[in-house]
């Protein structure tokens, strides 16, 4: 588990990130990891030089690995977003926390998931 520089509840939400930011535009939360305020009122998590999570006003998350084949990237995504990201048979996969079957799905940059970790298109159908 990551040692966080500030107290945060997991998985993060836009509201919790904005609260952690206070009046600041960015705050370091762990080694090489920051919360950033976006001009459009949303927020993101930056790891090294790349955003790995974008938090949207509707409560959804857009996830990125940005081609980083790094255990740290998968771990941060798994700790902060409502998904578990992992390698399986050479492919990057994720398992939504909200999926009752726990069926792994293929991960791709820019996938948008809801608060339960379900892909947005499936979340709309399930509602």
mmCIF file with all atom_site columns, C-alpha atoms in Angstrom:
data_model
loop_
_atom_site.group_PDB
_atom_site.id
_atom_site.type_symbol
_atom_site.label_atom_id
_atom_site.label_alt_id
_atom_site.label_comp_id
_atom_site.label_asym_id
_atom_site.label_entity_id
_atom_site.label_seq_id
_atom_site.pdbx_PDB_ins_code
_atom_site.Cartn_x
_atom_site.Cartn_y
_atom_site.Cartn_z
_atom_site.occupancy
_atom_site.B_iso_or_equiv
_atom_site.pdbx_formal_charge
_atom_site.auth_seq_id
_atom_site.auth_comp_id
_atom_site.auth_asym_id
_atom_site.auth_atom_id
_atom_site.pdbx_PDB_model_num
ATOM 1   C CA . UNK A 1 1   ? 0.000   0.000   0.000   1.00 0.00 ? 1   UNK A CA 1
ATOM 2   C CA . UNK A 1 2   ? 1.057   3.553   -0.671  1.00 0.00 ? 2   UNK A CA 1
ATOM 3   C CA . UNK A 1 3   ? 1.971   5.847   2.190   1.00 0.00 ? 3   UNK A CA 1
ATOM 4   C CA . UNK A 1 4   ? -0.158  8.965   1.623   1.00 0.00 ? 4   UNK A CA 1
ATOM 5   C CA . UNK A 1 5   ? 1.122   12.440  2.530   1.00 0.00 ? 5   UNK A CA 1
ATOM 6   C CA . UNK A 1 6   ? -2.399  13.632  3.359   1.00 0.00 ? 6   UNK A CA 1
ATOM 7   C CA . UNK A 1 7   ? -5.421  11.798  4.785   1.00 0.00 ? 7   UNK A CA 1
ATOM 8   C CA . UNK A 1 8   ? -7.659  10.583  1.959   1.00 0.00 ? 8   UNK A CA 1
ATOM 9   C CA . UNK A 1 9   ? -10.567 8.169   1.766   1.00 0.00 ? 9   UNK A CA 1
ATOM 10  C CA . UNK A 1 10  ? -10.479 5.497   -0.909  1.00 0.00 ? 10  UNK A CA 1
ATOM 11  C CA . UNK A 1 11  ? -11.595 5.266   -3.619  1.00 0.00 ? 11  UNK A CA 1
ATOM 12  C CA . UNK A 1 12  ? -11.256 8.988   -4.161  1.00 0.00 ? 12  UNK A CA 1
ATOM 13  C CA . UNK A 1 13  ? -14.113 11.138  -5.436  1.00 0.00 ? 13  UNK A CA 1
ATOM 14  C CA . UNK A 1 14  ? -14.114 14.558  -7.045  1.00 0.00 ? 14  UNK A CA 1
ATOM 15  C CA . UNK A 1 15  ? -15.498 15.989  -3.812  1.00 0.00 ? 15  UNK A CA 1
ATOM 16  C CA . UNK A 1 16  ? -12.762 14.422  -1.655  1.00 0.00 ? 16  UNK A CA 1
ATOM 17  C CA . UNK A 1 17  ? -10.014 15.603  -4.020  1.00 0.00 ? 17  UNK A CA 1
ATOM 18  C CA . UNK A 1 18  ? -11.357 19.161  -4.113  1.00 0.00 ? 18  UNK A CA 1
ATOM 19  C CA . UNK A 1 19  ? -11.572 19.115  -0.316  1.00 0.00 ? 19  UNK A CA 1
ATOM 20  C CA . UNK A 1 20  ? -7.955  17.914  -0.064  1.00 0.00 ? 20  UNK A CA 1
ATOM 21  C CA . UNK A 1 21  ? -6.894  20.673  -2.461  1.00 0.00 ? 21  UNK A CA 1
ATOM 22  C CA . UNK A 1 22  ? -8.602  23.429  -0.471  1.00 0.00 ? 22  UNK A CA 1
ATOM 23  C CA . UNK A 1 23  ? -7.587  26.683  -2.161  1.00 0.00 ? 23  UNK A CA 1
ATOM 24  C CA . UNK A 1 24  ? -4.506  25.165  -3.825  1.00 0.00 ? 24  UNK A CA 1
ATOM 25  C CA . UNK A 1 25  ? -4.236  24.120  -7.456  1.00 0.00 ? 25  UNK A CA 1
ATOM 26  C CA . UNK A 1 26  ? -2.180  21.025  -6.630  1.00 0.00 ? 26  UNK A CA 1
ATOM 27  C CA . UNK A 1 27  ? -1.079  18.975  -3.648  1.00 0.00 ? 27  UNK A CA 1
ATOM 28  C CA . UNK A 1 28  ? 1.440   16.139  -3.454  1.00 0.00 ? 28  UNK A CA 1
ATOM 29  C CA . UNK A 1 29  ? -0.257  13.029  -2.057  1.00 0.00 ? 29  UNK A CA 1
ATOM 30  C CA . UNK A 1 30  ? 2.565   10.455  -2.363  1.00 0.00 ? 30  UNK A CA 1
ATOM 31  C CA . UNK A 1 31  ? 5.868   9.842   -4.123  1.00 0.00 ? 31  UNK A CA 1
ATOM 32  C CA . UNK A 1 32  ? 5.565   11.221  -7.659  1.00 0.00 ? 32  UNK A CA 1
ATOM 33  C CA . UNK A 1 33  ? 1.770   11.573  -7.251  1.00 0.00 ? 33  UNK A CA 1
ATOM 34  C CA . UNK A 1 34  ? -0.329  14.759  -7.096  1.00 0.00 ? 34  UNK A CA 1
ATOM 35  C CA . UNK A 1 35  ? -3.950  15.886  -7.024  1.00 0.00 ? 35  UNK A CA 1
ATOM 36  C CA . UNK A 1 36  ? -4.529  18.684  -9.547  1.00 0.00 ? 36  UNK A CA 1
ATOM 37  C CA . UNK A 1 37  ? -7.427  21.124  -9.894  1.00 0.00 ? 37  UNK A CA 1
ATOM 38  C CA . UNK A 1 38  ? -8.608  21.529  -13.505 1.00 0.00 ? 38  UNK A CA 1
ATOM 39  C CA . UNK A 1 39  ? -9.920  24.790  -14.981 1.00 0.00 ? 39  UNK A CA 1
ATOM 40  C CA . UNK A 1 40  ? -13.280 23.182  -15.773 1.00 0.00 ? 40  UNK A CA 1
ATOM 41  C CA . UNK A 1 41  ? -14.010 22.429  -12.092 1.00 0.00 ? 41  UNK A CA 1
ATOM 42  C CA . UNK A 1 42  ? -12.870 18.827  -12.348 1.00 0.00 ? 42  UNK A CA 1
ATOM 43  C CA . UNK A 1 43  ? -9.691  17.283  -10.944 1.00 0.00 ? 43  UNK A CA 1
ATOM 44  C CA . UNK A 1 44  ? -7.076  14.703  -11.819 1.00 0.00 ? 44  UNK A CA 1
ATOM 45  C CA . UNK A 1 45  ? -4.402  12.494  -10.342 1.00 0.00 ? 45  UNK A CA 1
ATOM 46  C CA . UNK A 1 46  ? -0.976  12.905  -11.886 1.00 0.00 ? 46  UNK A CA 1
ATOM 47  C CA . UNK A 1 47  ? 1.703   10.210  -11.600 1.00 0.00 ? 47  UNK A CA 1
ATOM 48  C CA . UNK A 1 48  ? 5.138   11.336  -12.738 1.00 0.00 ? 48  UNK A CA 1
ATOM 49  C CA . UNK A 1 49  ? 4.351   13.465  -15.819 1.00 0.00 ? 49  UNK A CA 1
ATOM 50  C CA . UNK A 1 50  ? 0.992   11.963  -16.823 1.00 0.00 ? 50  UNK A CA 1
ATOM 51  C CA . UNK A 1 51  ? -2.583  12.111  -15.633 1.00 0.00 ? 51  UNK A CA 1
ATOM 52  C CA . UNK A 1 52  ? -3.726  8.623   -14.681 1.00 0.00 ? 52  UNK A CA 1
ATOM 53  C CA . UNK A 1 53  ? -7.203  9.503   -13.359 1.00 0.00 ? 53  UNK A CA 1
ATOM 54  C CA . UNK A 1 54  ? -9.561  12.286  -14.377 1.00 0.00 ? 54  UNK A CA 1
ATOM 55  C CA . UNK A 1 55  ? -12.446 12.882  -11.952 1.00 0.00 ? 55  UNK A CA 1
ATOM 56  C CA . UNK A 1 56  ? -15.639 14.220  -13.528 1.00 0.00 ? 56  UNK A CA 1
ATOM 57  C CA . UNK A 1 57  ? -18.534 16.201  -12.065 1.00 0.00 ? 57  UNK A CA 1
ATOM 58  C CA . UNK A 1 58  ? -20.962 13.349  -12.771 1.00 0.00 ? 58  UNK A CA 1
ATOM 59  C CA . UNK A 1 59  ? -18.977 11.094  -10.391 1.00 0.00 ? 59  UNK A CA 1
ATOM 60  C CA . UNK A 1 60  ? -17.266 9.117   -13.149 1.00 0.00 ? 60  UNK A CA 1
ATOM 61  C CA . UNK A 1 61  ? -13.555 8.495   -13.670 1.00 0.00 ? 61  UNK A CA 1
ATOM 62  C CA . UNK A 1 62  ? -11.502 8.419   -16.869 1.00 0.00 ? 62  UNK A CA 1
ATOM 63  C CA . UNK A 1 63  ? -8.498  6.112   -16.443 1.00 0.00 ? 63  UNK A CA 1
ATOM 64  C CA . UNK A 1 64  ? -5.133  6.121   -18.211 1.00 0.00 ? 64  UNK A CA 1
ATOM 65  C CA . UNK A 1 65  ? -2.010  3.989   -17.985 1.00 0.00 ? 65  UNK A CA 1
ATOM 66  C CA . UNK A 1 66  ? -0.417  6.171   -20.694 1.00 0.00 ? 66  UNK A CA 1
ATOM 67  C CA . UNK A 1 67  ? 1.605   3.273   -21.988 1.00 0.00 ? 67  UNK A CA 1
ATOM 68  C CA . UNK A 1 68  ? 3.450   3.050   -18.678 1.00 0.00 ? 68  UNK A CA 1
ATOM 69  C CA . UNK A 1 69  ? 4.150   -0.612  -18.080 1.00 0.00 ? 69  UNK A CA 1
ATOM 70  C CA . UNK A 1 70  ? 4.863   0.052   -14.433 1.00 0.00 ? 70  UNK A CA 1
ATOM 71  C CA . UNK A 1 71  ? 3.600   -1.743  -11.373 1.00 0.00 ? 71  UNK A CA 1
ATOM 72  C CA . UNK A 1 72  ? 3.344   1.634   -9.617  1.00 0.00 ? 72  UNK A CA 1
ATOM 73  C CA . UNK A 1 73  ? 0.854   2.891   -12.222 1.00 0.00 ? 73  UNK A CA 1
ATOM 74  C CA . UNK A 1 74  ? -1.394  -0.149  -11.844 1.00 0.00 ? 74  UNK A CA 1
ATOM 75  C CA . UNK A 1 75  ? -1.150  0.031   -8.045  1.00 0.00 ? 75  UNK A CA 1
ATOM 76  C CA . UNK A 1 76  ? -2.097  3.730   -7.936  1.00 0.00 ? 76  UNK A CA 1
ATOM 77  C CA . UNK A 1 77  ? -5.043  3.171   -10.288 1.00 0.00 ? 77  UNK A CA 1
ATOM 78  C CA . UNK A 1 78  ? -6.184  0.237   -8.143  1.00 0.00 ? 78  UNK A CA 1
ATOM 79  C CA . UNK A 1 79  ? -5.838  2.168   -4.890  1.00 0.00 ? 79  UNK A CA 1
ATOM 80  C CA . UNK A 1 80  ? -7.422  5.442   -5.962  1.00 0.00 ? 80  UNK A CA 1
ATOM 81  C CA . UNK A 1 81  ? -10.144 4.469   -8.467  1.00 0.00 ? 81  UNK A CA 1
ATOM 82  C CA . UNK A 1 82  ? -12.945 1.920   -7.975  1.00 0.00 ? 82  UNK A CA 1
ATOM 83  C CA . UNK A 1 83  ? -11.131 -0.721  -10.049 1.00 0.00 ? 83  UNK A CA 1
ATOM 84  C CA . UNK A 1 84  ? -8.366  -3.267  -9.735  1.00 0.00 ? 84  UNK A CA 1
ATOM 85  C CA . UNK A 1 85  ? -5.828  -3.007  -12.598 1.00 0.00 ? 85  UNK A CA 1
ATOM 86  C CA . UNK A 1 86  ? -3.510  -5.940  -13.319 1.00 0.00 ? 86  UNK A CA 1
ATOM 87  C CA . UNK A 1 87  ? -1.633  -7.856  -16.022 1.00 0.00 ? 87  UNK A CA 1
ATOM 88  C CA . UNK A 1 88  ? -3.158  -11.151 -17.143 1.00 0.00 ? 88  UNK A CA 1
ATOM 89  C CA . UNK A 1 89  ? -1.591  -13.278 -19.890 1.00 0.00 ? 89  UNK A CA 1
ATOM 90  C CA . UNK A 1 90  ? 0.335   -10.259 -21.193 1.00 0.00 ? 90  UNK A CA 1
ATOM 91  C CA . UNK A 1 91  ? -2.721  -7.987  -21.396 1.00 0.00 ? 91  UNK A CA 1
ATOM 92  C CA . UNK A 1 92  ? -3.617  -5.104  -19.138 1.00 0.00 ? 92  UNK A CA 1
ATOM 93  C CA . UNK A 1 93  ? -6.942  -5.892  -17.469 1.00 0.00 ? 93  UNK A CA 1
ATOM 94  C CA . UNK A 1 94  ? -9.197  -4.374  -14.836 1.00 0.00 ? 94  UNK A CA 1
ATOM 95  C CA . UNK A 1 95  ? -11.899 -5.667  -12.583 1.00 0.00 ? 95  UNK A CA 1
ATOM 96  C CA . UNK A 1 96  ? -14.620 -3.231  -11.503 1.00 0.00 ? 96  UNK A CA 1
ATOM 97  C CA . UNK A 1 97  ? -15.396 -3.277  -7.806  1.00 0.00 ? 97  UNK A CA 1
ATOM 98  C CA . UNK A 1 98  ? -19.073 -2.982  -8.790  1.00 0.00 ? 98  UNK A CA 1
ATOM 99  C CA . UNK A 1 99  ? -19.073 -6.112  -10.957 1.00 0.00 ? 99  UNK A CA 1
ATOM 100 C CA . UNK A 1 100 ? -20.785 -8.897  -9.012  1.00 0.00 ? 100 UNK A CA 1
ATOM 101 C CA . UNK A 1 101 ? -19.163 -11.570 -11.178 1.00 0.00 ? 101 UNK A CA 1
ATOM 102 C CA . UNK A 1 102 ? -15.710 -10.006 -10.821 1.00 0.00 ? 102 UNK A CA 1
ATOM 103 C CA . UNK A 1 103 ? -15.091 -10.668 -14.513 1.00 0.00 ? 103 UNK A CA 1
ATOM 104 C CA . UNK A 1 104 ? -11.850 -9.078  -15.778 1.00 0.00 ? 104 UNK A CA 1
ATOM 105 C CA . UNK A 1 105 ? -12.192 -6.649  -18.665 1.00 0.00 ? 105 UNK A CA 1
ATOM 106 C CA . UNK A 1 106 ? -9.552  -5.320  -21.038 1.00 0.00 ? 106 UNK A CA 1
ATOM 107 C CA . UNK A 1 107 ? -8.101  -1.992  -19.905 1.00 0.00 ? 107 UNK A CA 1
ATOM 108 C CA . UNK A 1 108 ? -7.483  0.764   -22.432 1.00 0.00 ? 108 UNK A CA 1
ATOM 109 C CA . UNK A 1 109 ? -6.440  4.387   -22.034 1.00 0.00 ? 109 UNK A CA 1
ATOM 110 C CA . UNK A 1 110 ? -9.424  6.682   -21.739 1.00 0.00 ? 110 UNK A CA 1
ATOM 111 C CA . UNK A 1 111 ? -11.878 4.116   -20.359 1.00 0.00 ? 111 UNK A CA 1
ATOM 112 C CA . UNK A 1 112 ? -14.603 5.879   -18.375 1.00 0.00 ? 112 UNK A CA 1
ATOM 113 C CA . UNK A 1 113 ? -16.100 4.103   -15.381 1.00 0.00 ? 113 UNK A CA 1
ATOM 114 C CA . UNK A 1 114 ? -18.756 4.993   -12.835 1.00 0.00 ? 114 UNK A CA 1
ATOM 115 C CA . UNK A 1 115 ? -18.376 5.060   -9.030  1.00 0.00 ? 115 UNK A CA 1
ATOM 116 C CA . UNK A 1 116 ? -18.694 1.271   -8.901  1.00 0.00 ? 116 UNK A CA 1
ATOM 117 C CA . UNK A 1 117 ? -15.994 0.777   -11.537 1.00 0.00 ? 117 UNK A CA 1
ATOM 118 C CA . UNK A 1 118 ? -18.432 -0.308  -14.241 1.00 0.00 ? 118 UNK A CA 1
ATOM 119 C CA . UNK A 1 119 ? -17.829 0.971   -17.781 1.00 0.00 ? 119 UNK A CA 1
ATOM 120 C CA . UNK A 1 120 ? -20.154 3.934   -18.386 1.00 0.00 ? 120 UNK A CA 1
ATOM 121 C CA . UNK A 1 121 ? -22.010 2.231   -21.228 1.00 0.00 ? 121 UNK A CA 1
ATOM 122 C CA . UNK A 1 122 ? -22.798 -0.744  -18.962 1.00 0.00 ? 122 UNK A CA 1
ATOM 123 C CA . UNK A 1 123 ? -23.621 1.525   -16.025 1.00 0.00 ? 123 UNK A CA 1
ATOM 124 C CA . UNK A 1 124 ? -26.272 3.306   -18.112 1.00 0.00 ? 124 UNK A CA 1
ATOM 125 C CA . UNK A 1 125 ? -27.827 -0.012  -19.130 1.00 0.00 ? 125 UNK A CA 1
ATOM 126 C CA . UNK A 1 126 ? -27.860 -1.271  -15.523 1.00 0.00 ? 126 UNK A CA 1
ATOM 127 C CA . UNK A 1 127 ? -29.676 1.852   -14.231 1.00 0.00 ? 127 UNK A CA 1
#
